[in-house]
Short mmCIF file of C-alpha atoms in Angstrom, two decimals:
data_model
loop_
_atom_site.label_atom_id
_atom_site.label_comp_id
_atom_site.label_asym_id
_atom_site.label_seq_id
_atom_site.Cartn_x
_atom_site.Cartn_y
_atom_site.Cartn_z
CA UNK A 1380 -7.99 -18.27 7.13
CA UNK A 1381 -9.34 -20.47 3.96
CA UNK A 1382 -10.08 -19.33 0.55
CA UNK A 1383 -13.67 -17.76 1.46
CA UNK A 1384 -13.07 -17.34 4.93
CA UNK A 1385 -14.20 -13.09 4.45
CA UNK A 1386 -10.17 -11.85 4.64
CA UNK A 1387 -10.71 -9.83 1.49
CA UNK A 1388 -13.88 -8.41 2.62
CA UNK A 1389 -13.10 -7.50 5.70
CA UNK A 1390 -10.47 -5.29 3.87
CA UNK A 1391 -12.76 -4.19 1.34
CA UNK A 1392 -14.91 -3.18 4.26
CA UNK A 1393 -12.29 -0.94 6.49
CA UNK A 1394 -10.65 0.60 3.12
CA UNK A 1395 -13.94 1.37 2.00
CA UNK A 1396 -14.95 0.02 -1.04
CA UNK A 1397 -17.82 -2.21 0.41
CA UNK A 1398 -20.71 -0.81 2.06
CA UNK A 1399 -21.23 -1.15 5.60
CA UNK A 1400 -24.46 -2.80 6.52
CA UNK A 1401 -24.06 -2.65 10.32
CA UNK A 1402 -21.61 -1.23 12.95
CA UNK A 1403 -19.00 1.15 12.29
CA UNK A 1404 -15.44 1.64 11.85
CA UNK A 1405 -12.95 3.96 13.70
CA UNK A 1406 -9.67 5.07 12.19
CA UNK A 1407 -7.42 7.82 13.47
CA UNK A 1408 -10.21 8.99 16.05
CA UNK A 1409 -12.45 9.15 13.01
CA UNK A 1410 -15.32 6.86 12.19
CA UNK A 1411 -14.53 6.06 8.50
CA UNK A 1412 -17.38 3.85 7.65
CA UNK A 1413 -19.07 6.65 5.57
CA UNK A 1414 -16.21 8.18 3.92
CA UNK A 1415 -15.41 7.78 0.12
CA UNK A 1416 -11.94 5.89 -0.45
CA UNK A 1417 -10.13 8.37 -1.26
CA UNK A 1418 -11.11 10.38 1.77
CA UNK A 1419 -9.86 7.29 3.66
CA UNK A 1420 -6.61 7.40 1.63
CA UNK A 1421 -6.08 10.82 2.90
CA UNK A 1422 -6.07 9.79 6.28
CA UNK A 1423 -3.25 7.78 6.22
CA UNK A 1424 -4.70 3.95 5.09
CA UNK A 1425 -3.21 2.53 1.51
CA UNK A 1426 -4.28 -0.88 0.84
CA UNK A 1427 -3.01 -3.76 -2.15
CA UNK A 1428 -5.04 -6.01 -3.52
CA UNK A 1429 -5.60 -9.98 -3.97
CA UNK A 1430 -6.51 -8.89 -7.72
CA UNK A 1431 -3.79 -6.42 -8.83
CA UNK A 1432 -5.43 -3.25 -9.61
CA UNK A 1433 -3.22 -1.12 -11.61
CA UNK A 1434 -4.07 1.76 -14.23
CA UNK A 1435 -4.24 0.52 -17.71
CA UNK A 1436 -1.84 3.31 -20.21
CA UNK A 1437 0.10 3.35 -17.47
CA UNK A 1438 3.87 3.49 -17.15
CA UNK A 1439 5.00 1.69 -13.73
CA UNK A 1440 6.27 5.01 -12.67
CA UNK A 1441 3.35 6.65 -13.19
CA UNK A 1442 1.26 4.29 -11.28
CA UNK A 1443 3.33 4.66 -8.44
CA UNK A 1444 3.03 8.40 -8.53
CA UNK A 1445 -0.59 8.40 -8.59
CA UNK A 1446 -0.16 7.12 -4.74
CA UNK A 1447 2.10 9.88 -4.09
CA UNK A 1448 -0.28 13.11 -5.26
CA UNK A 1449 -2.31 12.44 -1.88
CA UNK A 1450 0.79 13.95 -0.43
CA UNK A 1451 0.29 16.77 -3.14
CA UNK A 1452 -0.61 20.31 -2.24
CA UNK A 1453 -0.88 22.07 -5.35
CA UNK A 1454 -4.45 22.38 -6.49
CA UNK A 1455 -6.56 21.99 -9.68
CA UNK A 1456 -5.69 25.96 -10.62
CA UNK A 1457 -2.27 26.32 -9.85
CA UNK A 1458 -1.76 22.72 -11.86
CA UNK A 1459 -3.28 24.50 -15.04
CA UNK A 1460 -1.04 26.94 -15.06
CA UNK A 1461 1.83 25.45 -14.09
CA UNK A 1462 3.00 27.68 -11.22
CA UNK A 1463 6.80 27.15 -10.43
CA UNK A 1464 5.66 24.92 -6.73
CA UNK A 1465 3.67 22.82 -8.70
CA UNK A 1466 6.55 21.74 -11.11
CA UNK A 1467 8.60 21.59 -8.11
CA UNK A 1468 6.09 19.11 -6.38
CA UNK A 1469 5.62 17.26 -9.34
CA UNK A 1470 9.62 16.89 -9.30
CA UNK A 1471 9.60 15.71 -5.76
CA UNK A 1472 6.73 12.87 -6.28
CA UNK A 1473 8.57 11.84 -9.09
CA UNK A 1474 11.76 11.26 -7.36
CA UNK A 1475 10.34 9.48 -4.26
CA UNK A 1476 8.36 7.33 -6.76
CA UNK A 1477 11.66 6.08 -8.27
CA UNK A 1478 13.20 5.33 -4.95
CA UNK A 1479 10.17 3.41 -4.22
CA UNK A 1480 11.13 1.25 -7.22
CA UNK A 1481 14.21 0.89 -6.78
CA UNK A 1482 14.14 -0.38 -3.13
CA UNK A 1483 10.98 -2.96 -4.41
CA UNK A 1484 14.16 -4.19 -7.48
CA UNK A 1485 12.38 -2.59 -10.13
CA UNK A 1486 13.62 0.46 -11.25
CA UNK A 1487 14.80 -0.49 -14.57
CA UNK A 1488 10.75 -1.14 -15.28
CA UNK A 1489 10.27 2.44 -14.28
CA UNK A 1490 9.06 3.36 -18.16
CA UNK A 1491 7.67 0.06 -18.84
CA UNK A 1492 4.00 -0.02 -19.58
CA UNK A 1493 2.42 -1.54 -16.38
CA UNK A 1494 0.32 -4.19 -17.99
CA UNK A 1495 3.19 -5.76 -19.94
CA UNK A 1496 4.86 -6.52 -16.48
CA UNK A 1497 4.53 -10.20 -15.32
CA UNK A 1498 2.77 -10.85 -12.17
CA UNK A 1499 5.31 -10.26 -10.06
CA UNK A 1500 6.41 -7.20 -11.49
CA UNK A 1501 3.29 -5.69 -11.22
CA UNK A 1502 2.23 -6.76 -7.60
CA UNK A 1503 5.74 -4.95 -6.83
CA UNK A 1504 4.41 -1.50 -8.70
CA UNK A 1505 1.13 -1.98 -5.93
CA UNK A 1506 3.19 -2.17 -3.27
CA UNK A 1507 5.25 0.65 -4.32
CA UNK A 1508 2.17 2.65 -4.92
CA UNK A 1509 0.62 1.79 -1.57
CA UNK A 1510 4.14 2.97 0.29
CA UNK A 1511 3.97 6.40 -1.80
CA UNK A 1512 1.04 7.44 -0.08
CA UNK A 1513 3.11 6.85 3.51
CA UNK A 1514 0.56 5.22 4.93
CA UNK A 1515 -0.41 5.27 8.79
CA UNK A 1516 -1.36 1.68 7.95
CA UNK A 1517 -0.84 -0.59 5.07
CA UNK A 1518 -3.31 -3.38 4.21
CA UNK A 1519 -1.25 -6.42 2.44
CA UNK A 1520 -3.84 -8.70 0.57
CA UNK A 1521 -2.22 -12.17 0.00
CA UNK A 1522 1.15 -10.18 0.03
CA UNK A 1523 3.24 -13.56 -0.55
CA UNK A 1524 1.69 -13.82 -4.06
CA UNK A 1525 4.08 -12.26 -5.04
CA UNK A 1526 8.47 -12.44 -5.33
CA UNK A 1527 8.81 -9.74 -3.00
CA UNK A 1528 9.14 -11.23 0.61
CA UNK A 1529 7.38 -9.39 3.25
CA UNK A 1530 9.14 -10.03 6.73
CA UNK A 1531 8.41 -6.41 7.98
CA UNK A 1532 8.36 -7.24 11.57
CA UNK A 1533 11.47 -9.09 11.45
CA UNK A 1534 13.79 -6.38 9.87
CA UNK A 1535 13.17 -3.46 12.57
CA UNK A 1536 13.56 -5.95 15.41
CA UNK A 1537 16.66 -7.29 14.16
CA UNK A 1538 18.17 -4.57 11.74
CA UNK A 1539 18.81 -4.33 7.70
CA UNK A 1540 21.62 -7.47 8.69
CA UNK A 1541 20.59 -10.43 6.26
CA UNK A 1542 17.17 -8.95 5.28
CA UNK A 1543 16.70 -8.22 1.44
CA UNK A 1544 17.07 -4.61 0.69
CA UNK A 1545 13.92 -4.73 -1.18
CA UNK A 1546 12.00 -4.43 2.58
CA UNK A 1547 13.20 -0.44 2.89
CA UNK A 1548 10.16 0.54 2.21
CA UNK A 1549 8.51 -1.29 4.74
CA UNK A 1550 11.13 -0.71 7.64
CA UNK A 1551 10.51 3.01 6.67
CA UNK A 1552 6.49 3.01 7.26
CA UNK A 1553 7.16 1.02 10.45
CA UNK A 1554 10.16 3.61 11.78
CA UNK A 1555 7.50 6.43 11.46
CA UNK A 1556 5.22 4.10 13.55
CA UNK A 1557 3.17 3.23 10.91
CA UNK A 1558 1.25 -0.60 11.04
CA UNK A 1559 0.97 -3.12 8.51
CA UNK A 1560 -1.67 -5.66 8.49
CA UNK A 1561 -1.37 -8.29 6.08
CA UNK A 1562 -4.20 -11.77 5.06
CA UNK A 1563 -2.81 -14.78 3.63
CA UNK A 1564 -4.11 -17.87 3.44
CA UNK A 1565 -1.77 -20.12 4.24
CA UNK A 1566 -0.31 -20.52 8.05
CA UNK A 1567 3.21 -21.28 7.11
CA UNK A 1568 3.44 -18.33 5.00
CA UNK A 1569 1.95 -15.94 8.06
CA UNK A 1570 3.69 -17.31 11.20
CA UNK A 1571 7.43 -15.40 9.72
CA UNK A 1572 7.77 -12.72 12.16
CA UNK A 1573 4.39 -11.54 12.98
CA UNK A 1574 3.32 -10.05 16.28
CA UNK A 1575 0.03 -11.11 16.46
CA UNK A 1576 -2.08 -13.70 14.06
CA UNK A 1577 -6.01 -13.47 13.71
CA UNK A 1578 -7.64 -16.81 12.22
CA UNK A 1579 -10.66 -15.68 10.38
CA UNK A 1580 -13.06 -18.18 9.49
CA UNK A 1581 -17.06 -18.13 8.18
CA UNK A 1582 -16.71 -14.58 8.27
CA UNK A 1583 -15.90 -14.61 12.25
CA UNK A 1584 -12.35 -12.99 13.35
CA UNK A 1585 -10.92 -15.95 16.01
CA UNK A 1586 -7.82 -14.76 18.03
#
């Protein structure tokens, strides 16, 4: 749909961070609609954003971890005093963070301070930090704004052959039947593999 069309709010509206005035909305047998968004999180739902929202102080590693600790088990207590399974966890978020990084080409930013990144750069830490979680389903917001092509759909019909290895991530979520739904405005940059397109216009959702 157009710039204005409601895409980002209707995203803003299932992930939580908008109110709902009216109706509700069902994920994972569970209406959702009145849950904080990190209680969504926890259910399985990571989301990017049309404005990159990153943590400012921030290394991109670090970032990217911060979407990995929903998968964390340790608590507040055994944090403090740094219990052997904590460090241990800690170790293992850390590691999946990097390979996150490294399949999205950006490893070698792993230390860099996340605001100094250029856009690119920094849309790749979101998506990184959205696949740490391992989403049940991934909401893309204008995902071709960025360097990193998106052809999700594409690579587990027709294998890793001549698809960039930067989409492991992706093909990962999907193989543990995880969905991705993604908004862009424009229809040449949608119709690349897609199983289904929704046209959303005035704030209505046309098939």
């Amino acid at each position: 749909g157009p710039n204005g069309a409601g895409k980002t709010t209707l995203f803003n509206l299932i992930a939580g961070t908008l109110p709902v005035s009216a109706g509700r909305i069902v994920f994972q047998d569970q209406e959702i609609h009145s849950q904080k968004t990190y209680q969504i999180a926890r259910l399985g739902m990571a989301r990017t954003f049309q404005n990159i929202k990153l943590f400012h102080g921030m290394t991109a590693l670090e970032c990217v971890m911060v979407g990995r600790h929903t998968q964390s088990r340790a608590g507040f207590f055994a944090g403090m005093v740094s219990l052997p399974s904590t460090w241990k966890e800690e170790r293992a978020i850390r590691e999946r963070s990097l390979e996150l990084l490294e399949l999205l080409g950006i490893a070698e930013l792993a230390d860099a301070d996340v605001t100094s990144l250029a856009f690119g750069q920094q849309r790749a830490v979101e998506m990184a930090r959205a696949l740490a979680l391992e989403p049940k389903l991934l909401l893309l917001d204008e995902p071709a704004a960025t360097g990193v092509e998106v052809r999700v759909e594409r690579q587990t019909e027709r294998g890793r052959s001549g698809v960039d290895d930067r989409l492991g991530g992706f093909a990962q979520l999907l193989q543990r039947g995880g969905r991705v739904v993604g908004i862009q405005s424009g229809v040449d940059e949608v119709l690349r593999g897609e199983t289904r397109v929704v046209r959303c216009t005035a704030g209505l959702l046309r098939a």
